[in-house]
Short mmCIF file of C-alpha atoms in Angstrom, two decimals:
data_model
loop_
_atom_site.label_atom_id
_atom_site.label_comp_id
_atom_site.label_asym_id
_atom_site.label_seq_id
_atom_site.Cartn_x
_atom_site.Cartn_y
_atom_site.Cartn_z
CA MET X 997 30.39 2.83 -1.85
CA SER X 998 30.38 2.67 1.97
CA ASP X 999 29.22 -0.36 3.92
CA SER X 1000 25.95 1.29 4.93
CA GLU X 1001 25.20 2.81 1.56
CA SER X 1002 25.99 -0.29 -0.44
CA GLU X 1003 23.71 -2.51 1.65
CA TYR X 1004 20.60 -1.63 -0.35
CA GLU X 1005 22.45 -2.08 -3.64
CA TYR X 1006 23.77 -5.52 -2.71
CA ALA X 1007 20.37 -6.58 -1.39
CA ASN X 1008 18.81 -5.80 -4.74
CA LEU X 1009 21.49 -7.72 -6.62
CA SER X 1010 21.10 -10.75 -4.37
CA GLU X 1011 17.33 -10.61 -4.51
CA SER X 1012 17.28 -10.47 -8.27
CA GLY X 1013 19.75 -13.32 -8.41
CA SER X 1014 17.41 -15.42 -6.30
CA GLU X 1015 14.80 -15.16 -9.04
CA GLU X 1016 16.95 -16.61 -11.79
CA SER X 1017 15.24 -19.96 -11.25
CA ASP X 1018 11.81 -18.30 -11.38
CA ASN X 1019 9.68 -19.51 -14.26
CA TYR X 1020 9.23 -15.88 -15.24
CA SER X 1021 12.92 -15.14 -15.79
CA SER X 1022 14.08 -14.86 -19.38
CA ASP X 1023 17.01 -17.14 -20.14
CA SER X 1024 17.15 -15.80 -23.68
CA GLU X 1025 18.68 -12.60 -22.36
CA ASP X 1026 21.97 -14.25 -21.39
CA SER X 1027 24.76 -13.07 -23.66
CA SER X 1028 26.73 -15.11 -26.17
CA GLU X 1029 29.62 -14.25 -28.50
CA GLU X 1030 27.42 -13.53 -31.51
CA ASP X 1031 25.00 -11.41 -29.46
CA ILE X 1032 27.55 -8.81 -28.32
CA ALA X 1033 27.05 -5.53 -30.15
CA VAL X 1034 30.06 -4.09 -32.01
CA ASP X 1035 29.04 -0.43 -31.93
CA TRP X 1036 29.71 0.27 -28.25
CA LYS X 1037 32.46 2.87 -27.71
CA GLU X 1038 34.58 2.73 -24.60
CA ILE X 1039 34.64 6.03 -22.70
CA SER X 1040 37.17 7.20 -20.17
CA ASN X 1041 36.29 8.48 -16.75
CA VAL X 1042 39.38 10.71 -16.86
CA GLN X 1043 38.51 12.74 -19.94
CA PRO X 1044 35.28 14.83 -19.82
CA ASN X 1045 32.23 13.06 -21.27
CA PRO X 1046 29.01 15.08 -21.14
CA SER X 1047 25.82 13.57 -19.76
CA PRO X 1048 23.00 12.98 -22.24
CA GLN X 1049 20.15 15.46 -22.02
CA ARG X 1050 17.02 14.26 -20.29
CA PHE X 1051 13.80 14.13 -22.25
CA PRO X 1052 11.61 17.14 -21.34
CA PHE X 1053 8.98 16.36 -18.72
CA VAL X 1054 5.84 17.54 -20.51
CA ILE X 1055 3.10 16.67 -18.02
CA THR X 1056 2.06 18.40 -14.79
CA PRO X 1057 2.08 16.00 -11.81
CA GLY X 1058 -0.62 16.12 -9.17
CA SER X 1059 -4.17 15.06 -8.31
CA THR X 1060 -6.80 14.77 -11.03
CA PHE X 1061 -9.77 15.25 -8.67
CA LEU X 1062 -11.18 18.10 -6.59
CA LEU X 1063 -12.53 17.76 -3.05
CA VAL X 1064 -14.68 20.33 -1.31
CA ASP X 1065 -12.85 19.78 2.00
CA ASN X 1066 -9.17 18.75 1.82
CA SER X 1067 -9.25 17.79 5.50
CA ASP X 1068 -12.03 15.21 5.03
CA ILE X 1069 -10.13 11.93 5.44
CA LEU X 1070 -13.15 9.77 4.64
CA ALA X 1071 -13.52 11.55 1.26
CA TYR X 1072 -9.96 10.51 0.31
CA PHE X 1073 -10.71 6.90 1.20
CA LYS X 1074 -13.94 6.94 -0.81
CA LEU X 1075 -11.98 7.99 -3.90
CA PHE X 1076 -10.84 4.35 -4.00
CA PHE X 1077 -13.64 2.51 -2.16
CA ASP X 1078 -16.60 4.27 -3.73
CA ASP X 1079 -20.11 3.00 -4.48
CA SER X 1080 -18.92 0.91 -7.44
CA VAL X 1081 -16.74 -1.18 -5.09
CA LEU X 1082 -19.31 -1.32 -2.29
CA ASP X 1083 -22.07 -2.40 -4.68
CA ILE X 1084 -19.97 -5.40 -5.75
CA LEU X 1085 -19.18 -6.32 -2.13
CA VAL X 1086 -22.83 -6.13 -1.07
CA LEU X 1087 -24.25 -7.93 -4.12
CA GLU X 1088 -21.74 -10.78 -4.29
CA THR X 1089 -21.53 -11.34 -0.52
CA ASN X 1090 -25.30 -11.67 -0.26
CA ARG X 1091 -25.42 -13.89 -3.36
CA TYR X 1092 -22.63 -16.17 -2.09
CA ALA X 1093 -24.25 -16.50 1.37
CA GLU X 1094 -27.55 -17.57 -0.20
CA GLN X 1095 -25.78 -20.17 -2.33
CA GLN X 1096 -24.15 -21.86 0.67
CA PRO X 1097 -25.87 -24.84 2.36
CA SER X 1098 -24.12 -24.08 5.66
CA LYS X 1099 -26.41 -24.30 8.68
CA SER X 1100 -24.60 -21.44 10.38
CA ASP X 1101 -25.71 -19.12 7.55
CA SER X 1102 -29.19 -20.54 7.02
CA GLN X 1103 -30.66 -17.44 8.69
CA TRP X 1104 -28.43 -15.08 6.72
CA LYS X 1105 -29.41 -11.44 7.01
CA HIS X 1106 -28.45 -9.36 3.98
CA VAL X 1107 -25.63 -6.88 4.43
CA ASP X 1108 -25.89 -3.32 3.17
CA LYS X 1109 -23.29 -0.67 2.37
CA ASN X 1110 -23.20 0.75 5.89
CA GLU X 1111 -22.60 -2.66 7.44
CA ILE X 1112 -19.84 -3.40 4.92
CA MET X 1113 -18.19 -0.09 5.80
CA ILE X 1114 -18.31 -0.95 9.52
CA PHE X 1115 -16.87 -4.36 8.66
CA LEU X 1116 -13.97 -2.59 6.89
CA ALA X 1117 -13.55 -0.21 9.85
CA ILE X 1118 -13.19 -3.19 12.20
CA ASN X 1119 -10.49 -4.71 10.01
CA ILE X 1120 -8.60 -1.41 9.78
CA LEU X 1121 -8.84 -1.05 13.57
CA GLN X 1122 -7.46 -4.57 14.03
CA GLY X 1123 -4.34 -3.39 12.18
CA LEU X 1124 -3.91 -0.61 14.75
CA ILE X 1125 -4.72 -2.73 17.82
CA LYS X 1126 -2.80 -5.98 17.40
CA LYS X 1127 -3.87 -9.17 19.16
CA PRO X 1128 -2.71 -12.77 18.57
CA GLU X 1129 -6.13 -14.16 17.66
CA GLU X 1130 -9.11 -12.50 16.04
CA ARG X 1131 -11.68 -13.58 18.62
CA MET X 1132 -9.69 -11.81 21.36
CA TYR X 1133 -11.03 -8.50 20.05
CA TRP X 1134 -14.46 -9.57 21.37
CA SER X 1135 -13.16 -11.09 24.62
CA THR X 1136 -14.82 -10.01 27.87
CA LYS X 1137 -11.75 -10.85 29.95
CA GLU X 1138 -10.33 -7.76 31.57
CA ILE X 1139 -6.81 -8.20 30.19
CA TRP X 1140 -8.07 -8.56 26.60
CA CYS X 1141 -11.24 -6.48 26.59
CA THR X 1142 -11.60 -3.82 23.87
CA PRO X 1143 -15.20 -2.58 24.27
CA VAL X 1144 -15.48 -0.84 20.91
CA PHE X 1145 -15.50 -4.06 18.86
CA PRO X 1146 -18.67 -5.68 20.33
CA LYS X 1147 -20.36 -2.28 20.17
CA LEU X 1148 -19.69 -2.02 16.45
CA MET X 1149 -20.65 -5.60 15.53
CA ASN X 1150 -21.04 -8.84 17.45
CA LEU X 1151 -18.51 -11.60 16.81
CA ARG X 1152 -20.93 -14.03 15.18
CA ARG X 1153 -22.07 -11.43 12.63
CA TYR X 1154 -18.50 -10.36 11.90
CA GLN X 1155 -17.39 -13.96 11.28
CA SER X 1156 -20.43 -14.61 9.11
CA ILE X 1157 -19.68 -11.60 6.88
CA LYS X 1158 -16.01 -12.50 6.65
CA ARG X 1159 -16.82 -16.13 5.81
CA ASN X 1160 -19.20 -15.12 3.01
CA LEU X 1161 -17.22 -12.14 1.74
CA HIS X 1162 -17.16 -12.52 -2.04
CA PHE X 1163 -16.34 -10.48 -5.13
CA CYS X 1164 -17.73 -12.31 -8.17
CA ASN X 1165 -20.53 -14.61 -9.31
CA ASN X 1166 -19.16 -18.15 -9.43
CA GLU X 1167 -22.08 -19.38 -11.52
CA THR X 1168 -21.32 -17.12 -14.49
CA PHE X 1169 -17.56 -17.75 -14.64
CA ASP X 1170 -16.24 -18.91 -18.01
CA ARG X 1171 -12.54 -19.70 -18.15
CA ASN X 1172 -12.40 -19.30 -21.94
CA THR X 1173 -13.73 -15.74 -22.01
CA HIS X 1174 -12.52 -14.30 -18.70
CA PRO X 1175 -9.67 -11.73 -19.07
CA ASN X 1176 -7.73 -13.25 -16.15
CA PRO X 1177 -9.00 -16.74 -15.21
CA LYS X 1178 -6.54 -17.35 -12.36
CA LEU X 1179 -7.67 -14.18 -10.58
CA TYR X 1180 -11.37 -14.35 -11.46
CA LYS X 1181 -12.47 -14.46 -7.81
CA ILE X 1182 -10.93 -11.06 -7.05
CA TRP X 1183 -10.76 -9.60 -10.57
CA PRO X 1184 -13.75 -7.14 -10.40
CA ILE X 1185 -12.34 -5.43 -7.30
CA TYR X 1186 -8.71 -5.57 -8.42
CA GLU X 1187 -9.53 -4.04 -11.81
CA ILE X 1188 -11.45 -1.13 -10.27
CA ILE X 1189 -8.81 -0.34 -7.61
CA ASN X 1190 -5.94 -0.61 -10.12
CA ASN X 1191 -7.71 1.76 -12.53
CA LYS X 1192 -8.45 4.25 -9.77
CA CYS X 1193 -4.80 4.31 -8.66
CA SER X 1194 -3.78 5.20 -12.22
CA SER X 1195 -6.49 7.80 -12.81
CA LEU X 1196 -6.58 9.77 -9.55
CA TYR X 1197 -2.98 10.98 -9.54
CA ILE X 1198 -0.23 11.88 -12.05
CA PRO X 1199 3.16 10.95 -10.50
CA GLU X 1200 6.26 13.11 -10.46
CA ARG X 1201 9.10 12.52 -12.93
CA ASP X 1202 11.06 9.91 -10.94
CA ILE X 1203 9.30 6.54 -10.76
CA THR X 1204 10.43 3.01 -9.94
CA ILE X 1205 9.36 -0.56 -10.71
CA ASP X 1206 10.09 -3.45 -8.35
CA GLU X 1207 8.42 -6.58 -7.01
CA SER X 1208 6.60 -6.90 -3.69
CA LEU X 1209 5.60 -10.04 -1.79
CA MET X 1210 2.27 -10.43 0.01
CA LEU X 1211 2.52 -13.07 2.75
CA TYR X 1212 0.64 -16.26 1.84
CA LYS X 1213 1.54 -19.86 2.68
CA GLY X 1214 -1.57 -21.62 1.42
CA ARG X 1215 -1.77 -24.12 -1.42
CA LEU X 1216 -1.47 -22.13 -4.60
CA GLY X 1217 0.45 -22.93 -7.76
CA TRP X 1218 2.03 -19.48 -8.09
CA VAL X 1219 3.23 -18.85 -4.53
CA GLN X 1220 6.79 -17.48 -4.64
CA TYR X 1221 9.78 -17.88 -2.33
CA ILE X 1222 12.07 -14.86 -2.13
CA PRO X 1223 14.36 -15.21 0.93
CA LEU X 1224 15.39 -11.54 1.10
CA LYS X 1225 11.81 -10.26 1.27
CA ARG X 1226 10.16 -9.65 4.62
CA SER X 1227 7.46 -12.29 4.01
CA ARG X 1228 9.66 -14.82 2.12
CA PHE X 1229 6.62 -16.88 0.99
CA GLY X 1230 3.70 -15.31 -0.77
CA ILE X 1231 2.00 -13.85 -3.81
CA LYS X 1232 4.29 -11.65 -5.89
CA LEU X 1233 3.18 -8.32 -7.32
CA PHE X 1234 5.02 -6.13 -9.81
CA LEU X 1235 4.51 -2.51 -8.74
CA LEU X 1236 5.12 0.89 -10.30
CA CYS X 1237 5.46 3.57 -7.62
CA GLU X 1238 6.42 7.20 -7.39
CA SER X 1239 9.98 7.20 -6.03
CA LYS X 1240 9.59 10.02 -3.51
CA SER X 1241 6.22 9.24 -1.91
CA GLY X 1242 5.69 5.53 -2.60
CA TYR X 1243 2.30 6.18 -4.25
CA LEU X 1244 1.25 3.02 -6.11
CA PHE X 1245 0.35 3.90 -9.70
CA SER X 1246 -0.17 0.47 -11.24
CA SER X 1247 0.40 -3.21 -10.48
CA ILE X 1248 0.43 -6.70 -11.99
CA ILE X 1249 -0.19 -9.82 -9.88
CA TYR X 1250 2.15 -12.66 -10.81
CA THR X 1251 0.25 -15.88 -11.55
CA GLY X 1252 2.99 -18.01 -13.13
CA LYS X 1253 3.26 -18.54 -16.86
CA GLY X 1254 -0.31 -17.36 -17.32
CA THR X 1255 0.38 -13.88 -15.93
CA VAL X 1256 -1.70 -11.41 -17.93
CA ILE X 1257 0.36 -8.63 -19.52
CA THR X 1258 -0.18 -6.46 -22.59
CA ASP X 1259 -0.06 -8.59 -25.74
CA LYS X 1260 1.25 -5.88 -28.06
CA TYR X 1261 4.68 -6.03 -26.37
CA LYS X 1262 5.07 -9.81 -26.75
CA ASP X 1263 8.18 -9.38 -28.95
CA LEU X 1264 10.10 -8.00 -25.96
CA PRO X 1265 11.72 -10.21 -23.27
CA VAL X 1266 9.32 -11.15 -20.51
CA THR X 1267 10.85 -8.84 -17.89
CA SER X 1268 10.67 -5.95 -20.35
CA GLN X 1269 7.03 -6.78 -21.09
CA ILE X 1270 6.25 -6.35 -17.39
CA VAL X 1271 7.97 -2.95 -17.27
CA VAL X 1272 6.32 -1.59 -20.42
CA SER X 1273 2.87 -2.89 -19.44
CA LEU X 1274 3.08 -1.07 -16.11
CA LEU X 1275 4.58 2.04 -17.68
CA GLU X 1276 2.35 2.27 -20.75
CA PRO X 1277 0.14 5.22 -19.59
CA LEU X 1278 3.29 7.26 -18.81
CA LEU X 1279 5.25 6.71 -22.03
CA ASP X 1280 6.22 9.65 -24.31
CA GLN X 1281 5.98 12.17 -21.45
CA GLY X 1282 9.58 12.44 -20.22
CA TYR X 1283 9.47 10.18 -17.17
CA CYS X 1284 12.65 8.71 -15.65
CA LEU X 1285 12.40 5.07 -14.54
CA THR X 1286 14.61 3.34 -11.98
CA THR X 1287 14.83 -0.47 -12.02
CA ASP X 1288 17.04 -3.16 -10.54
CA ASN X 1289 19.01 -5.78 -12.45
CA TYR X 1290 16.01 -8.13 -12.81
CA TYR X 1291 14.47 -5.74 -15.35
CA THR X 1292 17.25 -3.50 -16.72
CA SER X 1293 18.67 -4.31 -20.16
CA PRO X 1294 20.04 -2.40 -23.18
CA GLN X 1295 17.07 -3.63 -25.21
CA LEU X 1296 14.59 -2.17 -22.70
CA ALA X 1297 16.57 1.10 -22.61
CA ASN X 1298 16.40 1.41 -26.40
CA PHE X 1299 12.64 0.82 -26.35
CA LEU X 1300 12.10 3.44 -23.63
CA ILE X 1301 14.27 5.97 -25.50
CA SER X 1302 12.08 5.49 -28.57
CA HIS X 1303 9.16 6.52 -26.34
CA LYS X 1304 10.92 9.56 -24.81
CA THR X 1305 11.42 7.90 -21.42
CA ASP X 1306 14.73 7.87 -19.54
CA THR X 1307 15.93 5.03 -17.34
CA TYR X 1308 18.80 3.95 -15.13
CA GLY X 1309 19.55 1.11 -12.74
CA THR X 1310 21.71 -1.91 -12.05
CA VAL X 1311 22.14 -4.44 -14.86
CA ARG X 1312 23.39 -8.02 -14.97
CA LYS X 1313 26.75 -8.39 -16.67
CA ASN X 1314 25.57 -11.36 -18.70
CA ARG X 1315 22.61 -9.55 -20.21
CA LYS X 1316 22.35 -9.67 -23.97
CA ASP X 1317 24.15 -6.75 -25.66
CA VAL X 1318 26.42 -5.87 -22.69
CA PRO X 1319 29.96 -5.31 -24.13
CA LYS X 1320 32.37 -8.16 -23.52
CA PHE X 1321 35.22 -5.93 -22.36
CA ILE X 1322 32.99 -4.57 -19.56
CA GLN X 1323 32.13 -8.10 -18.44
CA ASN X 1324 35.73 -9.33 -18.37
CA LYS X 1325 37.87 -6.35 -17.33
CA LYS X 1326 39.39 -6.65 -13.84
CA LEU X 1327 39.28 -3.47 -11.78
CA LYS X 1328 40.78 -2.21 -8.56
CA LYS X 1329 38.57 -0.66 -5.89
CA GLY X 1330 37.21 2.68 -7.07
CA GLU X 1331 38.05 2.14 -10.76
CA ILE X 1332 35.48 2.46 -13.54
CA VAL X 1333 35.13 1.04 -17.04
CA ALA X 1334 32.31 2.32 -19.25
CA ALA X 1335 30.92 2.26 -22.78
CA ARG X 1336 28.36 4.36 -24.59
CA ARG X 1337 26.07 3.75 -27.53
CA GLY X 1338 23.99 6.79 -28.40
CA LYS X 1339 22.12 7.83 -25.25
CA VAL X 1340 22.80 4.57 -23.38
CA MET X 1341 25.81 4.20 -21.08
CA ILE X 1342 26.86 0.95 -19.41
CA MET X 1343 29.38 1.23 -16.58
CA LYS X 1344 31.12 -1.16 -14.22
CA TRP X 1345 32.39 0.26 -10.93
CA GLN X 1346 34.49 -1.65 -8.43
CA ASP X 1347 33.42 -1.21 -4.82
CA LYS X 1348 33.53 -4.17 -2.41
CA ARG X 1349 32.61 -6.07 -5.54
CA ASP X 1350 31.97 -4.99 -9.10
CA ILE X 1351 28.62 -3.30 -9.78
CA CYS X 1352 27.30 -2.89 -13.31
CA LEU X 1353 24.89 -0.06 -14.10
CA LEU X 1354 23.04 1.28 -17.12
CA SER X 1355 21.83 4.85 -17.60
CA THR X 1356 20.45 7.11 -20.31
CA VAL X 1357 21.00 10.33 -18.30
CA HIS X 1358 24.43 9.91 -16.63
CA ASN X 1359 28.10 9.88 -17.49
CA THR X 1360 31.01 8.46 -15.48
CA GLU X 1361 31.19 11.53 -13.22
CA LYS X 1362 31.79 10.91 -9.53
CA ALA X 1363 30.29 12.95 -6.70
CA THR X 1364 31.11 13.27 -3.01
CA THR X 1365 28.67 12.21 -0.32
CA ASN X 1366 28.17 13.54 3.19
CA LYS X 1367 29.64 10.37 4.69
CA THR X 1368 33.20 9.39 5.52
CA ASP X 1369 35.07 6.10 5.74
CA LYS X 1370 37.02 4.72 8.72
CA ASP X 1371 39.91 7.09 8.00
CA ASP X 1372 37.61 10.13 7.89
CA ASN X 1373 38.04 10.48 4.14
CA VAL X 1374 35.00 11.79 2.29
CA ILE X 1375 33.37 9.01 0.29
CA SER X 1376 32.88 9.58 -3.42
CA LYS X 1377 31.02 7.38 -5.87
CA PRO X 1378 29.55 7.60 -9.37
CA LYS X 1379 26.61 10.00 -9.63
CA VAL X 1380 24.46 7.24 -11.13
CA VAL X 1381 24.93 5.15 -7.95
CA ILE X 1382 23.88 8.07 -5.73
CA ASP X 1383 20.78 8.75 -7.82
CA TYR X 1384 19.93 5.05 -7.94
CA ASN X 1385 20.00 4.73 -4.15
CA GLU X 1386 17.77 7.83 -3.83
CA THR X 1387 15.08 6.82 -6.33
CA MET X 1388 14.95 3.01 -6.15
CA GLY X 1389 13.16 2.85 -2.79
CA GLY X 1390 9.60 3.75 -3.85
CA VAL X 1391 8.22 0.21 -3.63
CA ASP X 1392 10.18 -0.49 -0.44
CA ARG X 1393 8.68 2.65 1.10
CA LEU X 1394 5.20 1.36 0.27
CA ASP X 1395 5.99 -2.09 1.74
CA GLN X 1396 7.43 -0.59 4.90
CA HIS X 1397 4.32 1.46 5.65
CA LEU X 1398 1.94 -1.39 4.82
CA HIS X 1399 3.70 -3.50 7.46
CA ASP X 1400 3.32 -0.81 10.15
CA TYR X 1401 -0.43 -1.37 10.58
CA PRO X 1402 -1.27 -4.48 8.49
CA ILE X 1403 -4.92 -5.24 7.82
CA THR X 1404 -4.20 -8.68 6.34
CA ARG X 1405 -3.86 -11.30 9.06
CA LYS X 1406 -1.29 -14.10 8.84
CA ARG X 1407 -3.79 -16.93 8.93
CA GLY X 1408 -6.23 -17.39 6.07
CA LYS X 1409 -6.66 -20.02 3.38
CA LYS X 1410 -8.57 -17.99 0.78
CA TYR X 1411 -6.01 -16.25 -1.40
CA TYR X 1412 -8.56 -13.87 -2.94
CA LYS X 1413 -9.60 -12.57 0.49
CA LYS X 1414 -5.94 -11.99 1.32
CA ILE X 1415 -5.55 -10.01 -1.89
CA PHE X 1416 -8.71 -8.01 -1.10
CA PHE X 1417 -7.44 -6.90 2.31
CA HIS X 1418 -4.07 -6.11 0.72
CA LEU X 1419 -5.87 -3.91 -1.82
CA LEU X 1420 -7.71 -2.23 1.06
CA ASP X 1421 -4.36 -1.54 2.71
CA ILE X 1422 -2.93 -0.10 -0.53
CA SER X 1423 -6.02 2.08 -1.02
CA ILE X 1424 -5.61 3.57 2.47
CA TRP X 1425 -1.91 4.23 1.81
CA ASN X 1426 -2.63 5.92 -1.52
CA ALA X 1427 -5.40 7.97 0.09
CA TYR X 1428 -2.93 9.02 2.79
CA VAL X 1429 -0.33 10.09 0.20
CA LEU X 1430 -2.92 12.19 -1.63
CA TYR X 1431 -4.04 13.71 1.69
CA LYS X 1432 -0.44 14.69 2.53
CA LYS X 1433 0.13 16.16 -0.94
CA ASP X 1434 -2.93 18.37 -0.42
CA GLY X 1435 -1.41 19.79 2.76
CA GLY X 1436 -2.67 17.29 5.35
CA GLU X 1437 -0.83 17.38 8.68
CA LYS X 1438 -1.77 14.03 10.23
CA GLN X 1439 0.70 11.15 10.20
CA ASN X 1440 -0.15 7.64 9.00
CA LEU X 1441 -1.34 6.39 12.41
CA GLU X 1442 -3.50 9.46 13.02
CA PHE X 1443 -4.87 9.23 9.48
CA ARG X 1444 -5.99 5.63 9.96
CA SER X 1445 -7.43 6.35 13.41
CA LYS X 1446 -9.43 9.28 12.07
CA LEU X 1447 -10.60 7.17 9.11
CA VAL X 1448 -12.00 4.54 11.50
CA GLU X 1449 -13.77 7.24 13.52
CA SER X 1450 -15.26 8.78 10.37
CA LEU X 1451 -16.52 5.40 9.15
CA ILE X 1452 -18.18 4.78 12.51
CA GLN X 1453 -19.77 8.24 12.62
CA ASN X 1454 -21.21 7.92 9.12
CA CYS X 1455 -22.19 4.24 8.98
CA HIS X 1456 -22.71 2.82 12.46
CA SER X 1457 -26.11 1.80 13.78
CA ASP X 1458 -26.61 -0.20 16.98
CA THR X 1459 -30.21 -1.26 16.33
CA ASN X 1460 -29.22 -4.77 15.24
CA ILE X 1461 -26.73 -5.50 18.03
CA LYS X 1462 -28.01 -7.61 20.92
CA LYS X 1463 -26.85 -6.24 24.23
CA SER X 1464 -27.02 -7.59 27.76
CA GLY X 1465 -26.84 -5.59 30.95
CA ARG X 1466 -26.60 -1.85 31.22
CA PRO X 1467 -25.12 -0.29 28.06
CA LYS X 1468 -22.06 1.89 28.35
CA SER X 1469 -20.67 4.28 25.82
CA CYS X 1470 -17.56 6.35 25.29
CA GLY X 1471 -15.49 7.96 22.60
CA ILE X 1472 -16.72 8.19 19.04
CA LEU X 1473 -19.79 5.95 19.57
CA ARG X 1474 -21.49 8.76 21.49
CA LEU X 1475 -22.26 10.29 18.08
CA THR X 1476 -24.31 7.31 16.86
CA GLU X 1477 -26.13 5.77 19.83
CA ARG X 1478 -29.38 6.87 21.53
CA HIS X 1479 -28.90 9.13 24.59
CA PHE X 1480 -31.41 10.89 26.85
CA PRO X 1481 -30.97 13.40 29.72
CA SER X 1482 -31.75 12.36 33.28
CA PHE X 1483 -31.28 13.76 36.78
CA VAL X 1484 -28.12 12.97 38.69
CA PRO X 1485 -29.21 10.19 41.09
CA PRO X 1486 -29.41 11.09 44.81
CA THR X 1487 -26.75 10.03 47.27
CA PRO X 1488 -26.95 9.31 51.02
CA LYS X 1489 -25.62 12.82 51.70
CA LYS X 1490 -27.53 14.78 49.05
CA GLU X 1491 -31.03 14.42 47.70
CA ALA X 1492 -30.30 16.65 44.70
CA PRO X 1493 -26.61 16.31 43.89
CA THR X 1494 -24.91 18.00 40.93
CA ARG X 1495 -22.05 17.14 38.58
CA TYR X 1496 -19.65 19.23 36.54
CA CYS X 1497 -20.83 19.77 32.95
CA ALA X 1498 -18.37 18.09 30.54
CA VAL X 1499 -18.93 20.71 27.81
CA CYS X 1500 -18.74 23.80 30.01
CA CYS X 1501 -15.63 22.53 31.80
CA ALA X 1502 -13.87 21.93 28.49
CA LYS X 1503 -14.04 25.65 27.67
CA ARG X 1504 -11.57 28.26 28.89
CA ASP X 1505 -12.04 31.88 29.84
CA SER X 1506 -10.03 34.86 28.54
CA LYS X 1507 -7.21 34.07 30.99
CA GLY X 1508 -6.90 30.49 29.79
CA LYS X 1509 -8.45 28.95 32.88
CA LYS X 1510 -11.02 26.18 32.62
CA LYS X 1511 -14.57 27.09 33.59
CA ARG X 1512 -16.44 25.17 36.27
CA LYS X 1513 -20.20 24.82 35.94
CA GLU X 1514 -22.39 22.29 37.74
CA SER X 1515 -25.63 20.75 36.48
CA ARG X 1516 -28.47 18.65 37.89
CA TYR X 1517 -28.60 16.70 34.61
CA MET X 1518 -26.44 13.93 33.19
CA CYS X 1519 -26.33 11.29 30.43
CA ASN X 1520 -26.58 7.81 31.94
CA ILE X 1521 -25.16 6.16 28.80
CA CYS X 1522 -22.02 8.32 28.70
CA ASN X 1523 -21.89 8.76 32.49
CA VAL X 1524 -21.10 12.48 32.30
CA GLY X 1525 -22.75 15.57 33.72
CA LEU X 1526 -24.28 17.94 31.14
CA CYS X 1527 -26.39 21.09 31.07
CA ALA X 1528 -29.82 20.33 29.63
CA ALA X 1529 -29.38 23.00 26.95
CA PRO X 1530 -27.38 23.48 24.88
CA CYS X 1531 -24.58 21.29 26.24
CA PHE X 1532 -26.47 17.98 25.95
CA GLU X 1533 -26.98 18.48 22.22
CA ILE X 1534 -23.42 19.76 21.67
CA TYR X 1535 -21.84 16.77 23.41
CA HIS X 1536 -23.77 14.24 21.32
CA THR X 1537 -23.50 15.89 17.92
CA LYS X 1538 -20.05 17.47 17.79
CA GLU X 1539 -16.74 15.67 18.04
CA ASN X 1540 -14.85 18.69 19.40
CA PHE X 1541 -16.62 21.06 21.80
CA GLU X 1542 -13.72 22.87 23.46
#
């Protein structure tokens, strides 16, 4: 394995090693003399050894919904944030605000679905336009000014909604009957979003499970420290993603020893319980799972085989049931030692250091890569290593894109609000993946920008925003505010001046040249010249009028 190609592999090994002290690791999986199985057969990488056949993939991947317009970005977002989610946000936010004795919210005005959607649009837009402090988005100073934010919602109203944002009824909470007491404050939203991720899309054959870390440094008993993660401190999530696209199919939030996982798999080691709980809807359908050495074990492989699911990934040498001769044998660089038991193969390959892998679909075959070493020799490595590096990055792909335009801000003491904005971010990413799979052409930045514009067009109303001075408007807000035609004001040189019509001048003739047409009328709000008919109506009702 080359320096560049082995970096990801070594990072995974180190990261998993850092979790050995985690309360959720399973010490019972360490091997001992009496635990080593005697029915492993050593196989040679010199003599031919055929690869086991994969289980047939019996399900058709793809979307499980049908949209009238595949280019409607807002429709993809509403697949995840539909009325069931918005009803909870509106009901519980209003309820929580009324329960608070705070003087600042004594004159609380109830939010509705449209105002919540604009609130979400503002938070999405803050991820695209990054500023050090939240109040700077409403600053009137020239170097900080972003006029769209005060036009959408004034700062005091935004802070009031964010302060009272809530997702459950505190008065009806019962720790003894709640399905997940540690997450009760976010549970209604988390449960809906998690179920929608699993029901809206059937992933392709190659899937991966790994952990992700959401930045959080507040006081919480189950905050994790993983030094090789981008955030280092935070709330850990176990994620199942499609390897190629990074679509999140299911997740489990780690809450310490009380983490809620499926009870019927309690006889398995804890790490295997996590894998099977995430994978349960996809069992017996021929999927192929990639995991790192925190999860992989011969016991898990045997269980997955019994449910017609293949797997491969790195494995710790001291796992229970790993043959002793594989653990102890010294190898030179490039050498391989391997053993097989039925469909399961365990292999140790010496690169810069020894790497142990398990697979139910590979043999010891090596394959060449398109890279060369320092002496211009073509690099070859076991096929299982190549496939592992190609399919293990699904969760990392998701994390990478969530950090491009993060909605969740660094500061914030309420863990459940952090999780909510993280779920919002994941919902947008999943909506984007579905949009791309249906033939969408926009990239992630364009997708989010268009989503914000669509939310504003459909939900914005300026009737409740107090304004001072002469109002100004531009961009997407021209579709929601009140505009009226007026004459172009006279100048010292002309009593009846004219201006170029913005709609007419946007059109081109048969030769590709822009037309020039003047008009006595204009819109004072937008500060553009317009023909009284039909250009005035076109400009204020259509986004594109070229």
